[in-house]
Short mmCIF file of C-alpha atoms in Angstrom, two decimals:
data_model
loop_
_atom_site.label_atom_id
_atom_site.label_comp_id
_atom_site.label_asym_id
_atom_site.label_seq_id
_atom_site.Cartn_x
_atom_site.Cartn_y
_atom_site.Cartn_z
CA UNK K 1180 13.23 -12.79 -1.97
CA UNK K 1181 10.82 -14.83 0.12
CA UNK K 1182 9.52 -13.14 3.31
CA UNK K 1183 9.72 -14.81 6.72
CA UNK K 1184 6.87 -17.05 7.70
CA UNK K 1185 4.93 -16.03 10.80
CA UNK K 1186 6.47 -18.88 12.76
CA UNK K 1187 10.03 -17.89 11.79
CA UNK K 1188 9.34 -14.21 12.50
CA UNK K 1189 7.99 -15.08 15.96
CA UNK K 1190 11.11 -17.17 16.67
CA UNK K 1191 13.40 -14.27 15.69
CA UNK K 1192 11.48 -11.91 17.99
CA UNK K 1193 11.76 -14.41 20.87
CA UNK K 1194 15.52 -14.76 20.35
CA UNK K 1195 15.98 -10.99 20.36
CA UNK K 1196 13.95 -10.70 23.59
CA UNK K 1197 16.09 -13.38 25.26
CA UNK K 1198 19.35 -11.73 24.20
CA UNK K 1199 21.30 -10.63 27.26
CA UNK K 1200 23.69 -7.72 26.87
CA UNK K 1201 25.15 -7.64 30.41
CA UNK K 1202 26.84 -10.54 32.19
CA UNK K 1203 28.90 -10.62 35.39
CA UNK K 1204 31.15 -13.52 36.35
CA UNK K 1205 32.88 -13.84 39.71
CA UNK K 1206 36.12 -15.81 39.81
CA UNK K 1207 36.57 -18.48 42.45
CA UNK K 1208 39.97 -19.41 43.96
CA UNK K 1209 39.92 -22.62 41.90
CA UNK K 1210 39.70 -20.70 38.62
CA UNK K 1211 36.06 -21.54 38.09
CA UNK K 1212 33.65 -18.77 37.22
CA UNK K 1213 30.23 -18.20 38.72
CA UNK K 1214 27.66 -16.12 36.86
CA UNK K 1215 26.01 -13.50 39.06
CA UNK K 1216 22.51 -12.29 38.32
CA UNK K 1217 22.82 -8.60 39.14
CA UNK K 1218 21.89 -5.50 37.20
CA UNK K 1219 24.29 -2.83 36.01
CA UNK K 1220 23.00 -0.42 38.66
CA UNK K 1221 23.40 -2.94 41.49
CA UNK K 1222 26.98 -3.71 40.44
CA UNK K 1223 28.39 -0.71 42.34
CA UNK K 1224 27.21 -2.09 45.68
CA UNK K 1225 28.63 -5.53 44.85
CA UNK K 1226 32.21 -4.47 44.06
CA UNK K 1227 34.74 -5.57 46.66
CA UNK K 1228 38.51 -4.83 46.68
CA UNK K 1229 39.25 -8.55 47.21
CA UNK K 1230 37.31 -9.69 44.13
CA UNK K 1231 38.05 -10.20 40.47
CA UNK K 1232 35.06 -9.90 38.14
CA UNK K 1233 34.64 -10.42 34.42
CA UNK K 1234 32.01 -8.02 33.07
CA UNK K 1235 30.50 -8.49 29.62
CA UNK K 1236 28.84 -5.53 27.88
CA UNK K 1237 27.75 -7.08 24.60
CA UNK K 1238 26.07 -3.86 23.47
CA UNK K 1239 29.50 -2.15 23.66
CA UNK K 1240 31.25 -5.29 22.34
CA UNK K 1241 33.57 -5.29 25.33
CA UNK K 1242 34.62 -7.73 28.06
CA UNK K 1243 36.01 -5.88 31.07
CA UNK K 1244 38.19 -7.43 33.78
CA UNK K 1245 37.72 -5.71 37.14
CA UNK K 1246 40.60 -6.48 39.51
CA UNK K 1247 40.14 -5.36 43.10
CA UNK K 1248 43.12 -3.66 44.74
CA UNK K 1249 43.47 -6.44 47.34
CA UNK K 1250 42.60 -9.37 45.06
CA UNK K 1251 44.84 -12.43 44.89
CA UNK K 1252 47.50 -12.49 42.18
CA UNK K 1253 46.34 -15.96 41.12
CA UNK K 1254 42.82 -14.66 40.43
CA UNK K 1255 44.19 -11.71 38.47
CA UNK K 1256 46.24 -14.04 36.29
CA UNK K 1257 43.35 -16.47 35.75
CA UNK K 1258 40.96 -13.64 34.82
CA UNK K 1259 42.60 -13.20 31.40
CA UNK K 1260 42.07 -16.86 30.55
CA UNK K 1261 38.47 -16.77 31.77
CA UNK K 1262 37.77 -13.63 29.73
CA UNK K 1263 39.20 -15.34 26.63
CA UNK K 1264 36.97 -18.39 27.26
CA UNK K 1265 33.91 -16.14 27.60
CA UNK K 1266 34.88 -14.37 24.38
CA UNK K 1267 35.08 -17.70 22.51
CA UNK K 1268 31.72 -18.85 23.89
CA UNK K 1269 30.06 -15.63 22.73
CA UNK K 1270 31.59 -15.98 19.26
CA UNK K 1271 30.12 -19.50 18.92
CA UNK K 1272 26.62 -18.08 19.45
CA UNK K 1273 25.46 -16.36 16.27
CA UNK K 1274 23.38 -13.82 18.23
CA UNK K 1275 26.45 -12.22 19.82
CA UNK K 1276 29.29 -10.20 18.34
CA UNK K 1277 33.01 -10.62 18.91
CA UNK K 1278 33.86 -8.67 22.06
CA UNK K 1279 37.22 -7.04 22.75
CA UNK K 1280 38.82 -7.79 26.13
CA UNK K 1281 39.74 -4.72 28.20
CA UNK K 1282 41.81 -5.25 31.34
#
């Protein structure tokens, strides 16, 4: 078996460093999603009962849908479709695993 060249090994290390394991998407009224750049610790301050968020924890292989108590029914319904789209996008990228959707 042939070992990696230095160039290939460096590329693999760069890809692993760029690998994100936590994503947060906010759902708009139109059904579009907007990626938020917040940390896991800052998420608690960002949660709002009128929001619907799609949270991706790739290290746990899970996509969570957070539905605020006062969020619109339309957003709640759309969140399942958006989570499925995110799941398919992650599966296309060979660096990520298939994530299970938890609502």
